[in-house]
Tab-separated table of C-alpha atoms in Angstrom:
chain	number	residue	atom	x	y	z
A	1	MET	CA	-0.081	0.572	0.071
A	2	THR	CA	1.508	2.978	-1.070
A	3	VAL	CA	1.007	6.357	1.165
A	4	LYS	CA	0.703	9.628	0.024
A	5	ASN	CA	2.252	12.354	-0.125
A	6	MET	CA	2.484	15.000	2.523
A	7	THR	CA	0.998	18.334	1.702
A	8	LYS	CA	3.190	21.296	2.554
A	9	LYS	CA	1.044	22.178	4.692
A	10	GLN	CA	1.398	19.026	6.180
A	11	ILE	CA	5.764	19.127	5.998
A	12	GLN	CA	6.041	22.538	7.716
A	13	ILE	CA	3.901	21.724	11.135
A	14	PHE	CA	6.137	18.301	10.761
A	15	PHE	CA	9.596	20.065	10.796
A	16	GLU	CA	8.232	23.180	13.079
A	17	ARG	CA	7.373	20.597	15.467
A	18	LEU	CA	10.692	18.645	15.393
A	19	ARG	CA	12.133	21.933	15.791
A	20	GLU	CA	10.623	22.593	19.267
A	21	GLN	CA	11.464	19.512	20.225
A	22	ARG	CA	15.046	19.706	19.558
A	23	PRO	CA	16.344	22.652	18.658
A	24	HIS	CA	19.718	22.846	18.267
A	25	PRO	CA	20.154	18.354	17.029
A	26	GLU	CA	23.073	17.101	16.591
A	27	THR	CA	24.647	13.712	14.653
A	28	GLU	CA	25.720	11.187	18.086
A	29	LEU	CA	28.618	9.606	16.820
A	30	ASN	CA	31.677	11.812	19.190
A	31	TYR	CA	34.105	14.222	16.953
A	32	SER	CA	35.358	17.189	17.430
A	33	SER	CA	37.465	17.712	13.386
A	34	PRO	CA	35.806	17.341	10.171
A	35	PHE	CA	38.769	14.616	10.027
A	36	GLU	CA	37.223	12.290	13.430
A	37	LEU	CA	33.979	12.924	11.992
A	38	LEU	CA	34.257	11.667	8.584
A	39	VAL	CA	36.468	8.593	10.471
A	40	ALA	CA	33.753	8.309	13.017
A	41	VAL	CA	30.888	7.818	9.977
A	42	THR	CA	32.359	5.437	7.956
A	43	LEU	CA	33.308	2.886	11.307
A	44	SER	CA	30.044	3.663	11.941
A	45	ALA	CA	28.500	1.219	8.081
A	46	GLN	CA	26.284	-1.589	9.650
A	47	ALA	CA	26.684	-0.201	13.076
A	48	THR	CA	25.508	1.747	15.493
A	49	ASP	CA	26.634	5.412	17.103
A	50	ILE	CA	27.343	3.561	20.722
A	51	SER	CA	29.653	1.412	18.616
A	52	VAL	CA	31.181	3.186	17.644
A	53	ASN	CA	31.864	5.571	19.682
A	54	LYS	CA	33.570	2.839	22.524
A	55	ALA	CA	36.341	2.910	19.911
A	56	THR	CA	37.118	6.128	19.113
A	57	ASP	CA	37.094	7.220	22.530
A	58	LYS	CA	39.238	4.849	22.308
A	59	LEU	CA	41.150	6.362	19.080
A	60	PHE	CA	41.380	9.268	18.835
A	61	PRO	CA	43.688	10.048	22.158
A	62	ILE	CA	45.531	8.995	20.509
A	63	ALA	CA	45.867	9.220	16.902
A	64	ASN	CA	42.984	12.041	15.766
A	65	THR	CA	44.929	13.479	12.482
A	66	PRO	CA	45.714	11.248	9.072
A	67	GLU	CA	49.734	11.133	9.799
A	68	ALA	CA	48.950	9.527	12.922
A	69	ILE	CA	46.298	7.586	12.513
A	70	TYR	CA	48.439	6.171	8.910
A	71	ALA	CA	51.079	5.374	11.669
A	72	LEU	CA	49.272	3.020	13.392
A	73	GLY	CA	48.267	0.292	10.073
A	74	VAL	CA	45.537	-1.722	9.505
A	75	GLU	CA	46.801	-4.813	12.475
A	76	GLY	CA	47.425	-1.135	14.431
A	77	LEU	CA	44.318	-0.038	13.343
A	78	LYS	CA	42.138	-2.894	14.062
A	79	THR	CA	43.248	-3.039	17.572
A	80	TYR	CA	40.829	0.192	18.681
A	81	ILE	CA	38.179	-0.341	16.187
A	82	LYS	CA	38.438	-4.109	16.560
A	83	THR	CA	34.634	-4.857	18.445
A	84	ILE	CA	33.003	-2.627	15.592
A	85	GLY	CA	31.578	-4.770	12.540
A	86	LEU	CA	33.497	-5.558	9.316
A	87	TYR	CA	36.498	-4.175	11.401
A	88	ASN	CA	39.170	-6.036	9.093
A	89	SER	CA	37.643	-4.162	6.071
A	90	LYS	CA	37.305	-0.593	7.389
A	91	ALA	CA	40.343	-0.580	8.614
A	92	GLU	CA	42.021	-1.138	5.781
A	93	ASN	CA	39.668	1.622	3.716
A	94	VAL	CA	40.691	4.384	6.517
A	95	ILE	CA	44.107	3.483	6.156
A	96	LYS	CA	43.716	3.609	2.364
A	97	ALA	CA	41.381	7.104	2.370
A	98	CYS	CA	45.085	8.621	5.402
A	99	LYS	CA	46.749	8.513	2.737
A	100	ILE	CA	45.284	9.956	0.111
A	101	LEU	CA	44.481	12.917	2.422
A	102	ILE	CA	47.807	12.994	3.367
A	103	LYS	CA	48.972	13.126	-0.702
A	104	LYS	CA	45.859	14.877	-2.401
A	105	HIS	CA	44.799	16.865	0.332
A	106	HIS	CA	47.444	18.422	2.557
A	107	SER	CA	45.622	16.628	5.015
A	108	GLN	CA	42.509	17.806	5.477
A	109	VAL	CA	38.629	16.469	4.732
A	110	PRO	CA	37.331	17.983	1.446
A	111	ASP	CA	34.413	19.650	1.536
A	112	ASN	CA	33.277	18.673	-2.110
A	113	ARG	CA	31.284	15.674	-2.781
A	114	ALA	CA	33.659	14.172	-5.715
A	115	ASP	CA	36.833	14.138	-3.127
A	116	LEU	CA	35.101	12.303	-0.731
A	117	GLU	CA	33.670	9.367	-2.497
A	118	ALA	CA	36.554	9.279	-3.979
A	119	LEU	CA	38.230	7.778	-0.939
A	120	PRO	CA	37.779	4.112	0.263
A	121	GLY	CA	35.066	3.102	1.716
A	122	VAL	CA	33.845	6.789	1.114
A	123	GLY	CA	30.126	7.142	-0.581
A	124	ARG	CA	26.907	8.793	-1.421
A	125	LYS	CA	25.806	8.528	2.592
A	126	THR	CA	29.024	9.139	3.781
A	127	ALA	CA	29.297	12.205	2.029
A	128	ASN	CA	26.755	13.528	2.694
A	129	VAL	CA	26.783	13.140	6.847
A	130	VAL	CA	30.025	14.884	6.412
A	131	LEU	CA	29.360	17.926	4.144
A	132	ASN	CA	26.355	18.241	5.879
A	133	THR	CA	27.607	18.275	9.762
A	134	ALA	CA	30.934	19.551	9.358
A	135	PHE	CA	30.847	22.006	6.145
A	136	GLY	CA	27.626	23.143	6.871
A	137	GLN	CA	26.012	22.226	3.447
A	138	PRO	CA	22.450	21.342	2.804
A	139	THR	CA	22.948	17.535	2.146
A	140	MET	CA	20.644	14.757	2.980
A	141	ALA	CA	22.006	11.478	3.859
A	142	VAL	CA	19.320	8.421	3.749
A	143	ASP	CA	20.070	5.997	6.171
A	144	THR	CA	17.243	3.180	7.238
A	145	HIS	CA	15.688	5.582	9.867
A	146	ILE	CA	15.440	8.372	6.989
A	147	PHE	CA	14.380	6.235	4.150
A	148	ARG	CA	11.653	4.373	6.564
A	149	VAL	CA	10.369	7.822	8.260
A	150	GLY	CA	10.455	9.336	4.229
A	151	ASN	CA	8.251	6.264	3.715
A	152	ARG	CA	6.559	5.257	6.194
A	153	THR	CA	4.777	9.324	7.262
A	154	GLY	CA	4.366	9.809	3.306
A	155	LEU	CA	6.821	12.838	3.949
A	156	ALA	CA	8.765	11.236	1.175
A	157	VAL	CA	8.188	8.096	-1.154
A	158	GLY	CA	10.100	6.307	-2.599
A	159	LYS	CA	11.945	3.013	-3.828
A	160	ASN	CA	15.342	3.790	-3.328
A	161	VAL	CA	17.521	6.080	-1.119
A	162	ILE	CA	18.512	8.101	-4.043
A	163	GLU	CA	14.912	8.983	-5.167
A	164	VAL	CA	13.979	9.433	-0.927
A	165	GLU	CA	16.985	11.628	-0.859
A	166	GLN	CA	15.390	14.271	-3.972
A	167	ARG	CA	12.214	14.090	-2.570
A	168	LEU	CA	13.856	15.009	0.806
A	169	ILE	CA	15.557	17.821	-1.544
A	170	LYS	CA	13.234	18.797	-2.991
A	171	VAL	CA	9.919	19.135	-0.642
A	172	ILE	CA	11.854	20.524	2.996
A	173	PRO	CA	11.622	24.139	3.173
A	174	LYS	CA	14.779	26.215	3.612
A	175	GLU	CA	14.399	27.186	6.831
A	176	PHE	CA	14.054	23.069	7.921
A	177	ILE	CA	16.916	21.423	5.424
A	178	LEU	CA	20.009	21.875	7.749
A	179	ASP	CA	19.341	20.184	10.050
A	180	SER	CA	16.577	17.666	8.918
A	181	HIS	CA	19.012	15.238	8.389
A	182	HIS	CA	19.962	14.800	12.575
A	183	TRP	CA	15.678	15.487	12.499
A	184	LEU	CA	14.642	12.965	11.123
A	185	ILE	CA	17.545	10.300	11.565
A	186	LEU	CA	16.816	10.925	16.044
A	187	HIS	CA	12.740	10.673	15.009
A	188	GLY	CA	13.579	7.246	12.923
A	189	ARG	CA	15.611	6.362	15.686
A	190	TYR	CA	13.666	6.694	18.910
A	191	CYS	CA	10.204	6.789	18.147
A	192	CYS	CA	9.402	6.181	14.648
A	193	ILE	CA	11.273	3.001	15.206
A	194	ALA	CA	11.487	0.084	12.836
A	195	ARG	CA	8.815	-3.166	14.140
A	196	LYS	CA	6.725	-0.632	16.691
A	197	PRO	CA	6.573	2.262	16.229
A	198	LYS	CA	5.835	4.781	18.936
A	199	CYS	CA	2.468	6.486	17.940
A	200	HIS	CA	0.539	7.392	20.790
A	201	GLU	CA	3.814	9.357	21.938
A	202	CYS	CA	4.798	10.619	17.947
A	203	ILE	CA	4.225	14.709	18.159
A	204	VAL	CA	3.717	14.675	14.080
A	205	SER	CA	1.156	11.788	13.605
A	206	ASP	CA	-1.823	13.883	13.395
A	207	VAL	CA	0.328	15.312	9.707
A	208	CYS	CA	1.434	11.526	9.563
A	209	ASN	CA	-0.002	9.111	6.326
A	210	TRP	CA	0.229	6.059	7.467
A	211	PRO	CA	-3.063	4.531	7.885
A	212	ASP	CA	-1.409	2.035	9.934
A	213	ARG	CA	-0.597	4.954	13.141
A	214	PHE	CA	-3.715	4.310	14.550
A	215	ASP	CA	-3.137	1.232	15.392
A	216	PHE	CA	0.024	1.473	17.177
A	217	GLY	CA	-2.121	4.754	19.181
A	218	ALA	CA	-2.122	7.059	17.357
A	219	ALA	CA	-5.435	9.731	18.621
A	220	ARG	CA	-7.910	9.970	16.157
A	221	PRO	CA	-9.388	12.803	14.588
A	222	ILE	CA	-12.000	14.337	16.166
A	223	LYS	CA	-15.492	14.804	13.684
A	224	VAL	CA	-17.079	16.909	14.304
A	225	HIS	CA	-20.874	16.465	13.095
A	226	HIS	CA	-23.319	19.479	11.955
A	227	ILE	CA	-26.610	19.995	14.528
A	228	ASP	CA	-29.119	21.777	11.870
A	229	GLU	CA	-30.233	24.655	13.641
A	230	MET	CA	-33.760	25.670	12.046
A	231	GLY	CA	-36.539	24.817	12.780
């Protein structure tokens, strides 16, 4: 069953509510520089932010520059990130990326998509996160949470992440676009969760178009009966 797209009015209310709930949303990954963010996001693929933070909280005090992490080598880096899923391939990608940053970018993280996506282990989603969070660009990194929220609510219905990303960039008002990535992730992570969404406590359930939301406790709209006063 296809969910109908939200109207402009619904979208405006949707983001006004999310902004009121979290005026200054931030990523839950721990970082203090664009490079730390790049490493953390690379490590977060198919892993939780909590597991990444546990690893980087030990790694970054020891090595938090391309030169320092490159000096660790693949095996040295693995000792810090071995609790994270796919750590073998991630360690290799991070070391290769560090080498490129040192040789081609003066150890600085690029602020453009082409150079970011040329780094090993960096795909479109990772690039979007870095461009948005580190450089303040209006990009939209569509992960599983945002893909679910977009399709479920009718905010951005699409068959794949690219379709959802393009739809979101098109329909989200400019005043919300910079922080919308974080609002949507956090809403999907803590409220509009996959199996048992918390529609009963959702602050945007009244502008959501998901037909099943009432089965999960969303308040039904009150029907107003007009009384004929003639006679």
